[in-house]
Amino acid sequence: MSTLKHRIAKSLLMAAAVSVIAGCAVPRAVQNTEELANQGHLEEAIDVLREAKKDNPGDMRLDGAMYKQVDKLVGKYYQEGEQALAVNDEKTALERFESVLKYDSGNMRARQAIDQIDNRRHLKELLVEAHVLAESRPEDALQIIWKVLEERPGWSDAIKIRDVLMRRVAEAKTLAPALDASLKKPVSLSFRSHNLINIFENISKLANVNFIFDADVSKTATASISAKKTTAEDAINLLLATNRLRKKVLNHNTLLIYPASASKDKEYRDMAVKTFFLSHASAKAVSGALKMTLKTRDVYIDERINAIVVRDAPETLELASRLVQALDRPEAEVTLDVQVLEVSSSDALQLGVKYPESVGVGITNGEVGANQSNNIPLNLLTAMTKNNVFVNLGAQKGVTLNLLQKATHMEVLANPKIRVKNGKKAQIEIGQKVPVITNLMTDSGATSEKVEMLDVGLKFDVLPTISLDGEISVDIDLTVSSLGTPEISPKGAKYYRVNQRKTKTTLTAKDNETQILAGLINREDMDNKTGLPGVSQMPLLDRLFGNRESNKAKSELVLVITPRIERKLELPGAHVTTFISGTESRVSQDSLVLRNTDGARLTSGGAASVMPREIEPAPVHDLPEVHELEELPPLDAPAEQGAPALIPPPLTEKKVSSNRMDISRQMTVAFTKTMPEVPATSVNFTELKNVEVVNGNGAIGTGAPRAKSALTVSQKERTWRFG
């Protein structure tokens, strides 16, 4: 039995010893961890704590130390990952963020950073694709860049490529269309009063473009067009505009043609939704600009995240993107270094003997203070003694010798610096609130006290306006106030006189130029002499029989302000601020122009239009032909034998009797090099009256609505005959 008790006691002692040793091991582990962490070995410190936690799983000290060291290590890895991302070292950044998750698996910032790296790789592929397309297809490349910047707005590489592409596209807008390459090829067209559907069929053969017509497109409509060195797309756009038609691009070489009406627009016009996240501009202001300039109706403003949601046609949304890019600019900022200095000085002098201003002698009846009566009995006059006769020397109660000279100098300086945005008001207040008690009387006659706080000190309001040339216009409103001497009202209320100086002005200064406002001066000059009459006015005796008090005070307020521009307004380029926006009735980036054109003629409904004199000769056939510019010789090439020259010699200038020329009553005919080699070919003209003939090269005629004539040309004789 004793043996069993001995064994139990031994086991308890061993357990107690292990607990003591373990209890000592925990502080030692924590101390070792701190030393390792201070040396920068955070991973080893965490490993030490983990080993210690195996032996002491529930120790709160180890849990706290573990949390502390893990937090340090996670912060270190995350910071290194962000630094690696800043220099585009995505591999190192990914390793660091993955290390964060190793120690803190629930860290959302690290997970988002890893997703961002994966997204950056995808965006980088798109950036490379845009770079490849930049030369041949800049508009497509620009669309890719817009998508990249929507997901990563501040990517400097993408912004640089975007700016280059926008300039290139803006310049190319006047040179080339925006469809497939086959529609960019220069062509020459010549149709007169021809069926509109057949004209599109000829363009289809030439430009390898497909047309699908809506059922409501007129099958009998006619049009005339004659142009050289233009593009198929420009010709299509002009034909559509002059015949009240519109197009929808189905793919790179297929167009849907439909009537230009509101009902057809609702049926065929695609609508898209885009959200613009603004960084600097107000969503409300940008929304107003979109509605005013682009006539956008479906606009939603989310003020919570400063975003705008727009629903409109894709071409309108693209214009809206450019407008938002031009408006969403960081505002200019300026730092105002203000110094407000108040310099005051005063000189006070009191010198001489101050005598009582009055001396009185009287008899008292034995009462003092308020109980003393003003009525003195006559019997007291006969019984005057030293006990009932008094002398009144006034409040001064005697003669005072003044020997005082005092000089004071005081400076009050406030030197605030404040940074403010352009056109925003900033306010600086330096001072204190002084309580002022006022007595109020009610209708019943009772009085009550009211405490009001009075602002005393410096109040400075400023509103800067930064111009584009670096000048700053500043509106200044400065008020400096101080408490004067306290006053007591007849009813016993205490109030203060307030000394106030105020200035309000507008000044202009250049960047880092100091402006000074001074001259707000307050001056007081007081000189007071008192003494015995007569002798106090005599020289040398005036100091003995009189007193002189003088006080001179002067204070001046000086304002020194120095504006320093911290950020100027970053103006976008002309390719951002200026762009084609369509016509009054339709928003579009395409304008009705004939690019690279020497001459053009376009009418609808069978009427012809004027073309300049240097024109491309048209083939003399019942059905006009269309020829690519590449098949034509240079303008200065000699004409082949038996064929008219490509460009006619200068024609004699014809005067028109009327200053007003009706274009619908004019038409022009020209002949091309590909005219068939036949002895004589004729072409019938409608509405022809006046014809000007040039030997063997061409003719220009203007006609009345119903006149008819025929023109016959003989290539051999190179003469023109009319029948």
XYZ file of C-alpha atoms in Angstrom:
723
model
C 0.000 0.000 0.000
C 2.780 2.367 0.859
C 4.452 1.436 -2.394
C 1.346 2.475 -4.357
C 1.170 5.803 -2.523
C 4.811 6.375 -3.266
C 4.298 5.767 -6.991
C 1.309 8.147 -7.160
C 3.257 10.884 -5.403
C 6.187 10.408 -7.771
C 3.905 10.716 -10.832
C 2.356 13.895 -9.502
C 5.770 15.421 -8.902
C 6.883 14.572 -12.463
C 3.728 16.118 -13.927
C 4.265 19.244 -11.889
C 7.850 19.477 -13.063
C 6.807 19.081 -16.718
C 4.216 21.849 -16.258
C 6.798 24.148 -14.756
C 9.224 23.426 -17.577
C 6.459 23.951 -20.155
C 5.423 27.154 -18.469
C 8.951 28.426 -18.777
C 9.199 27.248 -22.390
C 6.321 29.432 -23.626
C 7.842 32.792 -22.643
C 11.158 31.604 -23.988
C 9.547 30.724 -27.343
C 7.808 34.082 -27.525
C 11.053 35.879 -26.735
C 12.953 33.900 -29.376
C 10.214 34.720 -31.871
C 10.555 38.436 -31.227
C 14.308 38.266 -31.720
C 13.926 36.410 -35.029
C 11.266 38.870 -36.210
C 13.471 41.840 -35.391
C 16.209 40.276 -37.507
C 13.772 39.910 -40.424
C 13.359 36.116 -40.165
C 9.577 36.081 -39.933
C 9.175 32.612 -41.466
C 11.536 31.053 -38.892
C 9.730 32.893 -36.102
C 6.401 31.429 -37.197
C 7.938 27.948 -37.394
C 9.179 28.300 -33.799
C 5.688 29.280 -32.658
C 4.129 26.370 -34.492
C 6.458 23.918 -32.745
C 5.668 25.512 -29.421
C 1.920 25.277 -30.095
C 2.220 21.521 -30.617
C 3.265 21.170 -26.999
C 0.935 23.935 -25.752
C -2.101 23.919 -28.065
C -4.295 26.171 -25.954
C -1.812 28.770 -24.820
C -3.169 32.258 -25.442
C 0.274 33.813 -25.414
C 1.367 31.651 -28.326
C -1.856 32.401 -30.210
C -1.327 36.140 -29.799
C 2.321 35.966 -30.857
C 1.386 33.780 -33.847
C -1.277 36.261 -34.994
C 1.165 39.137 -34.637
C 3.964 37.505 -36.635
C 1.623 36.164 -39.339
C 0.161 39.631 -39.766
C 3.662 41.075 -40.194
C 4.663 38.416 -42.710
C 1.430 38.723 -44.715
C 1.849 42.492 -44.891
C 5.433 42.098 -46.036
C 4.544 39.620 -48.789
C 1.617 41.741 -49.970
C 3.736 44.882 -50.136
C 6.427 43.055 -52.120
C 3.739 41.740 -54.478
C 2.398 45.243 -55.121
C 5.921 46.534 -55.745
C 6.500 43.724 -58.251
C 3.230 44.558 -60.014
C 4.262 48.193 -60.241
C 7.290 47.182 -62.342
C 5.266 44.568 -64.325
C 7.058 41.627 -62.678
C 3.975 39.440 -62.619
C 5.846 36.219 -61.840
C 7.323 37.580 -58.605
C 4.041 39.240 -57.695
C 2.154 35.965 -58.133
C 4.659 34.150 -55.901
C 4.267 36.764 -53.170
C 0.484 36.728 -53.237
C 0.445 32.938 -53.165
C 2.747 33.112 -50.132
C 0.178 35.376 -48.475
C -2.489 32.712 -48.992
C -0.111 30.101 -47.591
C -0.151 31.820 -44.211
C -3.585 33.453 -44.472
C -5.854 31.400 -46.701
C -8.797 33.752 -46.260
C -6.992 36.913 -47.347
C -9.339 38.490 -49.896
C -6.867 41.139 -51.022
C -4.383 38.487 -52.094
C -7.063 36.515 -53.929
C -8.200 39.624 -55.760
C -4.588 40.431 -56.640
C -4.093 36.947 -58.121
C -7.279 37.353 -60.163
C -5.964 40.730 -61.268
C -2.714 39.140 -62.460
C -4.637 36.545 -64.472
C -6.744 39.323 -65.953
C -3.622 41.354 -66.723
C -2.234 38.464 -68.725
C -5.413 38.353 -70.766
C -5.354 42.123 -71.221
C -1.718 41.961 -72.232
C -2.655 39.500 -74.990
C -5.313 41.945 -76.173
C -2.772 44.749 -76.051
C -0.393 42.756 -78.234
C -3.253 42.044 -80.647
C -4.100 45.753 -80.809
C -0.449 46.577 -81.425
C -0.392 44.143 -84.356
C -3.564 45.650 -85.861
C -2.466 49.247 -85.289
C -0.909 49.665 -88.743
C -3.421 47.901 -90.948
C -6.678 48.276 -88.989
C -6.335 51.121 -86.481
C -10.061 51.387 -85.805
C -10.293 47.722 -84.822
C -7.184 48.124 -82.699
C -8.749 51.137 -80.986
C -11.859 49.153 -80.130
C -9.669 46.526 -78.456
C -7.858 49.227 -76.484
C -11.174 50.649 -75.265
C -12.090 47.203 -73.910
C -8.730 46.928 -72.189
C -9.083 50.327 -70.534
C -12.583 49.532 -69.331
C -11.127 46.710 -67.236
C -7.875 48.455 -66.334
C -8.409 52.231 -66.596
C -4.996 53.426 -65.454
C -2.748 51.200 -67.575
C -0.170 53.594 -68.964
C 0.874 51.322 -71.860
C -2.708 51.029 -73.063
C -3.268 54.771 -72.660
C -0.223 55.553 -74.812
C -1.393 53.190 -77.567
C -4.922 54.603 -77.295
C -3.707 58.164 -77.799
C -1.625 57.170 -80.822
C -4.502 55.218 -82.359
C -6.999 58.014 -81.745
C -4.773 60.487 -83.549
C -4.267 58.032 -86.394
C -7.973 57.280 -86.726
C -8.852 60.977 -86.527
C -6.456 61.708 -89.375
C -7.632 58.690 -91.346
C -11.261 59.753 -91.076
C -10.656 62.225 -93.855
C -8.847 59.667 -96.005
C -10.447 56.256 -95.750
C -13.768 54.667 -94.751
C -14.291 52.381 -91.808
C -15.512 49.154 -93.390
C -13.840 46.211 -95.079
C -10.713 46.794 -97.157
C -12.629 46.100 -100.368
C -14.763 49.180 -99.753
C -11.658 51.336 -99.349
C -10.427 50.822 -102.874
C -10.593 53.983 -105.006
C -13.179 53.677 -107.792
C -14.768 55.793 -110.492
C -18.549 55.723 -110.947
C -20.807 57.108 -113.640
C -24.582 56.495 -113.613
C -27.310 58.692 -115.051
C -30.986 58.368 -114.196
C -30.464 54.722 -113.512
C -32.392 52.276 -111.385
C -31.129 52.516 -107.803
C -31.145 48.755 -107.228
C -29.044 48.240 -110.361
C -26.557 50.861 -109.159
C -26.103 48.910 -105.923
C -25.690 45.713 -107.949
C -22.855 47.284 -109.932
C -21.209 48.506 -106.732
C -21.599 44.988 -105.340
C -19.661 43.520 -108.259
C -16.960 46.132 -108.031
C -16.414 46.265 -104.269
C -17.309 42.653 -103.416
C -20.026 43.773 -101.026
C -23.459 42.216 -100.519
C -26.684 44.203 -100.225
C -29.913 43.040 -98.604
C -32.894 45.305 -99.217
C -35.868 45.784 -96.958
C -39.229 45.047 -98.542
C -40.215 48.716 -98.320
C -37.263 49.935 -100.419
C -38.648 51.195 -103.739
C -37.751 48.963 -106.678
C -38.368 51.741 -109.209
C -36.361 54.545 -107.630
C -33.701 56.091 -109.875
C -30.551 58.037 -109.116
C -27.595 59.600 -110.867
C -24.041 59.633 -109.669
C -20.791 60.431 -111.378
C -17.558 60.541 -109.429
C -13.939 59.636 -109.811
C -11.262 58.667 -107.349
C -13.705 58.045 -104.551
C -14.482 54.954 -102.508
C -17.373 52.550 -102.663
C -18.320 53.312 -99.074
C -18.550 57.058 -99.688
C -20.654 56.478 -102.780
C -22.948 54.143 -100.834
C -23.349 56.679 -98.023
C -24.227 59.465 -100.448
C -26.696 57.292 -102.354
C -28.376 56.329 -99.099
C -28.541 59.906 -97.794
C -29.978 61.380 -100.992
C -32.579 58.615 -101.344
C -33.675 58.614 -97.692
C -32.230 55.228 -96.960
C -30.060 53.869 -94.176
C -27.736 50.937 -93.796
C -26.949 48.394 -91.152
C -23.661 46.521 -91.250
C -24.356 42.806 -90.897
C -20.771 41.672 -91.333
C -17.581 42.927 -92.941
C -19.057 42.877 -96.476
C -22.843 42.699 -96.076
C -25.136 45.694 -95.679
C -28.835 45.830 -94.975
C -30.559 48.735 -96.764
C -33.832 50.036 -95.311
C -35.914 53.252 -95.477
C -34.915 56.076 -93.159
C -37.955 56.173 -90.885
C -38.514 56.034 -87.168
C -40.363 52.737 -87.373
C -37.569 51.077 -89.373
C -34.939 52.480 -87.005
C -36.742 50.842 -84.104
C -36.830 47.585 -86.041
C -33.253 47.442 -87.341
C -31.125 49.820 -85.304
C -29.157 47.967 -82.644
C -29.171 49.321 -79.119
C -26.464 48.782 -76.541
C -25.939 49.619 -72.879
C -22.686 50.979 -71.513
C -21.687 52.059 -68.021
C -19.216 54.906 -67.623
C -17.356 55.006 -64.307
C -16.164 58.547 -63.674
C -13.089 59.386 -61.633
C -13.156 63.169 -61.540
C -16.195 64.655 -63.257
C -19.640 64.770 -61.689
C -22.008 62.134 -63.051
C -24.815 64.687 -63.086
C -22.796 67.188 -65.125
C -21.594 64.589 -67.642
C -25.139 63.277 -67.991
C -26.301 66.751 -68.935
C -23.549 67.041 -71.533
C -24.529 63.709 -73.111
C -28.180 64.684 -73.295
C -27.405 68.117 -74.701
C -24.833 67.209 -77.353
C -25.701 63.643 -78.389
C -29.463 63.824 -77.711
C -29.206 60.710 -75.569
C -32.462 60.034 -73.726
C -31.917 56.803 -71.785
C -29.386 57.903 -69.173
C -29.262 56.714 -65.570
C -27.089 58.326 -62.902
C -25.720 56.328 -59.975
C -24.405 58.955 -57.586
C -23.291 56.283 -55.114
C -20.397 55.185 -57.344
C -20.387 58.278 -59.596
C -21.326 56.309 -62.697
C -23.574 56.819 -65.727
C -25.497 54.096 -67.538
C -26.378 54.951 -71.162
C -28.556 53.014 -73.587
C -28.281 54.009 -77.224
C -26.960 52.907 -80.600
C -23.367 51.586 -80.669
C -22.132 54.518 -82.759
C -23.674 56.932 -80.255
C -22.039 55.087 -77.372
C -18.678 55.382 -79.104
C -19.154 59.131 -79.394
C -20.250 59.218 -75.767
C -17.007 57.456 -74.806
C -14.972 60.167 -76.462
C -17.032 62.896 -74.841
C -16.632 61.283 -71.411
C -12.897 60.959 -72.011
C -12.718 64.685 -72.752
C -14.757 65.690 -69.686
C -13.519 63.265 -67.051
C -10.327 65.140 -66.258
C -8.750 65.811 -62.866
C -9.262 69.381 -61.761
C -6.406 71.778 -61.305
C -5.286 72.323 -57.710
C -3.416 75.100 -55.979
C -1.806 75.468 -52.561
C -2.266 78.863 -50.938
C 0.480 79.907 -48.547
C -1.153 82.624 -46.441
C 0.509 84.831 -43.833
C -1.637 87.188 -41.775
C 0.445 89.598 -39.682
C -0.965 92.136 -37.258
C 1.651 94.540 -35.886
C 0.580 96.805 -33.047
C 2.541 99.250 -30.931
C 1.609 101.696 -28.169
C 3.393 104.319 -26.067
C 1.827 105.461 -22.777
C 3.100 108.256 -20.501
C 1.830 109.374 -17.067
C 3.993 112.046 -15.420
C 3.216 114.657 -12.726
C 1.230 115.177 -9.583
C -2.435 114.403 -9.811
C -4.502 116.517 -7.428
C -8.058 115.835 -6.477
C -10.488 117.258 -8.954
C -12.740 118.538 -6.130
C -12.567 119.088 -2.379
C -15.638 119.192 -0.208
C -16.265 120.048 3.480
C -19.387 119.008 5.316
C -21.057 118.156 8.644
C -22.276 114.715 9.466
C -25.107 113.803 11.736
C -23.387 110.702 12.971
C -24.769 108.380 10.283
C -22.594 106.863 7.620
C -23.110 105.280 4.249
C -26.534 105.040 2.735
C -28.269 105.903 6.036
C -26.769 109.375 6.115
C -29.382 112.058 5.496
C -28.864 115.046 3.244
C -30.766 117.224 5.720
C -28.515 118.677 8.445
C -30.197 120.197 11.576
C -29.217 123.789 12.392
C -28.113 122.876 15.878
C -25.230 120.913 14.404
C -23.828 124.103 12.905
C -23.394 125.564 16.382
C -21.853 122.406 17.707
C -19.180 121.730 15.062
C -16.279 119.683 16.315
C -13.604 117.576 14.756
C -15.891 114.603 15.162
C -18.721 115.853 12.991
C -16.873 117.846 10.318
C -15.583 115.852 7.285
C -13.520 116.647 4.184
C -14.371 114.907 0.860
C -11.382 114.557 -1.487
C -13.303 112.725 -4.171
C -12.657 109.265 -5.511
C -8.911 109.792 -5.576
C -8.855 110.481 -1.824
C -5.663 112.518 -1.960
C -2.746 113.631 -4.065
C -1.098 111.072 -6.430
C 2.363 111.257 -7.880
C 2.456 109.565 -11.361
C 5.794 108.409 -12.741
C 4.936 105.951 -15.540
C 6.110 105.445 -19.119
C 5.094 102.272 -20.961
C 5.873 101.046 -24.505
C 4.345 97.862 -25.959
C 4.907 96.027 -29.250
C 2.868 93.046 -30.336
C 2.790 90.815 -33.427
C 0.053 88.322 -34.144
C 0.979 85.890 -36.890
C -1.135 83.231 -38.592
C 0.510 81.184 -41.336
C -2.000 78.651 -42.669
C -1.389 76.611 -45.817
C -4.354 75.139 -47.596
C -4.731 73.156 -50.815
C -7.886 73.711 -52.793
C -9.333 72.658 -56.152
C -9.927 75.078 -58.962
C -13.142 77.018 -58.493
C -13.772 75.659 -54.990
C -14.109 77.830 -51.909
C -11.754 77.333 -48.962
C -12.248 78.798 -45.509
C -9.791 79.333 -42.662
C -10.919 80.385 -39.179
C -8.437 81.033 -36.370
C -9.700 82.477 -33.090
C -12.016 81.726 -30.242
C -15.655 81.828 -29.265
C -16.399 84.248 -26.453
C -19.556 83.778 -24.375
C -21.730 86.854 -24.066
C -24.618 86.913 -21.572
C -27.695 88.896 -22.460
C -30.790 89.526 -20.339
C -34.175 88.850 -21.869
C -37.440 90.154 -20.459
C -40.649 88.224 -20.983
C -44.154 89.637 -21.332
C -44.815 88.938 -17.683
C -41.878 91.096 -16.626
C -39.586 88.235 -15.645
C -36.007 88.330 -16.835
C -33.860 85.482 -18.086
C -30.288 85.184 -19.235
C -29.169 83.943 -22.620
C -25.632 82.934 -23.514
C -24.477 83.654 -27.039
C -21.116 82.681 -28.517
C -19.304 85.440 -30.346
C -16.634 84.493 -32.933
C -13.508 86.551 -32.468
C -10.263 86.179 -34.396
C -9.283 85.598 -38.027
C -11.694 84.509 -40.741
C -10.288 84.008 -44.222
C -12.349 82.927 -47.258
C -10.614 82.332 -50.561
C -11.757 81.106 -53.978
C -9.036 80.480 -56.592
C -9.538 80.230 -60.346
C -6.647 78.747 -62.319
C -6.344 79.768 -65.960
C -4.820 77.617 -68.657
C -1.793 79.897 -68.979
C -0.826 79.399 -65.320
C -2.273 82.549 -63.768
C -4.349 82.300 -60.606
C -7.207 84.671 -59.880
C -8.035 84.692 -56.164
C -11.173 86.079 -54.520
C -10.246 87.070 -50.965
C -12.539 87.882 -48.058
C -10.554 88.633 -44.875
C -12.045 89.582 -41.521
C -10.030 90.201 -38.347
C -11.945 90.932 -35.145
C -11.036 91.382 -31.484
C -12.858 92.090 -28.256
C -12.973 95.648 -27.037
C -13.709 96.909 -23.574
C -16.725 95.401 -21.831
C -19.790 97.602 -21.412
C -22.751 97.404 -19.051
C -26.210 98.155 -20.323
C -28.668 100.238 -18.279
C -30.367 97.017 -17.216
C -27.121 95.438 -16.108
C -26.412 93.241 -19.127
C -22.787 92.889 -20.055
C -21.748 93.226 -23.672
C -18.579 93.785 -25.632
C -17.538 96.190 -28.268
C -15.998 94.293 -31.188
C -13.095 95.778 -33.094
C -13.276 94.577 -36.695
C -11.278 95.106 -39.849
C -12.446 93.606 -43.109
C -11.233 93.545 -46.690
C -12.663 91.940 -49.778
C -10.848 91.911 -53.098
C -9.873 89.916 -56.171
C -6.269 89.679 -57.259
C -4.294 87.852 -59.935
C -0.914 86.228 -59.408
C 1.346 83.956 -61.353
C 2.453 80.590 -60.081
C 4.635 81.014 -56.956
C 4.270 84.809 -57.053
C 3.778 86.567 -53.718
C 1.130 89.254 -53.363
C 0.917 91.588 -50.355
C -2.120 93.424 -49.042
C -1.274 96.089 -46.451
C -2.457 99.447 -45.216
C -5.275 98.328 -42.940
C -4.122 100.719 -40.195
C -5.851 101.641 -36.949
C -4.303 104.628 -35.134
C -5.204 106.224 -31.778
C -3.589 109.357 -30.320
C -4.673 110.679 -26.875
C -3.147 113.510 -24.799
C -4.727 114.531 -21.459
C -3.501 117.249 -19.044
C -4.898 117.905 -15.548
C -3.700 120.128 -12.629
C -4.270 123.176 -10.524
C -5.590 126.127 -12.447
C -3.012 128.661 -13.462
C 0.159 127.204 -12.050
C -0.271 123.920 -14.017
C 0.154 125.951 -17.214
C 3.373 127.549 -16.168
C 6.655 126.094 -17.441
C 8.617 124.011 -14.949
C 5.759 124.253 -12.486
C 3.379 122.223 -14.620
C 5.025 118.969 -13.530
C 4.710 119.939 -9.854
C 1.140 121.228 -9.927
C -0.228 119.163 -12.808
C -0.361 115.736 -14.450
C -0.013 114.705 -18.096
C -1.310 111.478 -19.640
C -0.620 110.550 -23.262
C -1.284 107.322 -25.183
C -0.346 106.625 -28.771
C -1.433 103.289 -30.306
C -1.061 102.007 -33.841
C -1.869 98.661 -35.411
C -1.517 97.487 -39.013
C -2.876 94.368 -40.689
C -0.759 92.764 -43.450
C -1.837 89.863 -45.676
C 0.761 87.945 -47.684
C -0.492 85.257 -50.074
C 1.538 83.016 -52.381
C -0.329 80.591 -54.673
C 1.512 77.509 -55.910
C -0.061 75.353 -58.604
C 0.085 71.698 -57.597
C -1.666 70.296 -60.644
C -2.659 71.893 -63.928
C -5.609 70.872 -66.024
C -4.460 68.147 -68.407
C -5.981 69.173 -71.712
C -6.857 66.316 -74.059
C -5.633 66.400 -77.632
C -7.660 67.630 -80.561
C -8.353 64.023 -81.545
C -10.346 63.733 -78.300
C -12.049 67.125 -78.176
C -13.010 67.376 -81.859
C -14.822 64.664 -83.788
C -17.580 64.190 -86.335
C -20.982 63.640 -84.678
C -23.303 63.211 -87.670
C -26.101 65.448 -88.849
C -28.837 67.329 -87.054
C -31.221 64.398 -87.458
C -28.827 61.504 -86.899
C -25.843 60.881 -84.649
C -22.971 59.218 -86.493
C -19.212 59.294 -86.865
C -19.452 59.189 -90.649
C -19.790 62.362 -92.664
C -21.232 62.622 -96.172
C -18.046 63.285 -98.104
C -16.262 61.908 -101.130
C -12.729 61.302 -100.014
C -9.869 61.609 -102.488
C -12.261 62.984 -105.100
C -11.570 65.300 -108.019
C -15.183 65.497 -109.105
C -18.584 64.259 -108.018
C -22.170 64.424 -109.185
C -25.121 63.032 -107.287
C -28.873 63.453 -107.695
C -31.929 61.406 -106.926
C -35.162 60.847 -108.788
C -33.599 61.063 -112.264
C -32.140 64.555 -112.101
C -28.453 65.053 -112.802
C -25.892 67.254 -111.062
C -22.967 69.462 -112.010
C -19.453 68.072 -112.178
C -16.239 70.092 -112.455
C -14.776 70.393 -115.908
C -11.806 68.088 -115.311
C -13.783 64.858 -115.158
C -13.542 61.191 -115.855
C -15.056 60.405 -119.308
C -17.986 58.008 -119.072
C -18.488 55.033 -121.419
C -21.014 55.567 -124.166
C -23.374 52.674 -123.548
C -26.982 52.213 -122.716
C -25.836 50.818 -119.327
C -23.088 52.834 -117.617
C -19.996 50.948 -116.516
C -17.946 51.257 -113.337
C -14.141 51.147 -113.409
C -11.544 50.884 -110.718
C -9.020 53.639 -110.535
C -6.161 51.180 -110.799
C -7.198 50.398 -114.394
C -6.937 54.016 -115.469
C -3.656 55.550 -116.648
C -2.123 58.553 -114.934
C -3.735 61.870 -115.546
C -0.869 63.046 -117.739
C -0.709 59.851 -119.878
C -1.111 60.365 -123.670
C -4.312 59.194 -125.305
C -4.237 56.002 -127.378
C -4.798 56.056 -131.088
C -8.465 56.257 -131.942
C -9.496 57.002 -128.375
C -10.379 60.298 -126.791
C -7.925 61.760 -124.332
C -8.588 61.070 -120.671
C -8.700 64.744 -119.647
C -10.144 67.336 -122.005
C -8.279 70.548 -122.677
C -9.505 73.643 -120.870
C -12.945 74.727 -121.941
C -14.005 78.237 -122.754
C -15.557 79.828 -119.716
C -19.333 80.080 -120.100
C -21.243 82.874 -118.395
C -24.628 82.089 -116.885
C -27.177 84.834 -117.240
C -28.768 84.170 -113.868
C -26.781 84.352 -110.656
C -28.951 81.609 -109.226
C -28.143 78.222 -110.720
C -30.574 75.348 -110.238
C -28.417 72.257 -109.821
C -31.275 69.901 -110.602
C -31.315 71.286 -114.142
C -27.672 70.565 -114.941
C -25.895 67.482 -116.175
C -22.491 66.545 -117.488
C -21.274 63.874 -119.892
C -17.722 62.600 -120.266
C -16.031 59.737 -122.095
C -13.534 57.261 -120.736
C -10.630 55.538 -122.376
C -12.586 52.281 -122.547
C -15.078 53.604 -125.081
C -15.644 50.943 -127.786
C -13.693 51.366 -131.003
C -16.642 52.063 -133.299
C -16.873 54.662 -136.063
C -19.690 56.503 -134.419
C -21.467 56.154 -131.149
C -24.450 58.160 -129.974
C -25.881 58.839 -126.592
C -29.286 60.399 -126.013
C -29.628 63.323 -123.653
C -32.812 64.381 -121.991
C -33.466 67.940 -120.943
C -30.628 69.242 -123.148
C -30.664 72.798 -124.483
C -27.255 74.418 -124.321
C -24.173 72.432 -125.323
C -20.583 73.503 -125.342
C -18.422 71.355 -127.654
C -14.708 70.693 -127.480
C -13.147 68.977 -130.488
C -12.765 65.258 -129.836
C -12.612 65.429 -126.055
C -15.939 66.095 -124.422
C -19.018 68.221 -124.000
C -20.848 69.961 -121.213
C -24.556 70.695 -121.455
C -27.300 72.200 -119.357
C -30.902 71.371 -120.099
C -34.470 72.369 -119.397
C -36.830 69.820 -117.814
C -38.554 68.610 -121.016
C -36.124 69.256 -123.852
C -34.637 66.282 -125.731
C -31.755 65.997 -128.116
C -29.187 63.512 -129.364
C -25.440 63.731 -129.538
C -23.423 61.752 -132.059
C -19.650 61.512 -131.999
C -17.342 60.236 -134.758
C -13.987 59.042 -133.477
C -12.337 59.307 -136.873
C -13.349 62.894 -137.547
C -13.327 63.859 -133.830
C -16.266 66.148 -134.431
C -19.586 66.524 -132.675
C -22.882 66.472 -134.516
C -26.335 67.064 -133.105
C -29.558 65.661 -134.507
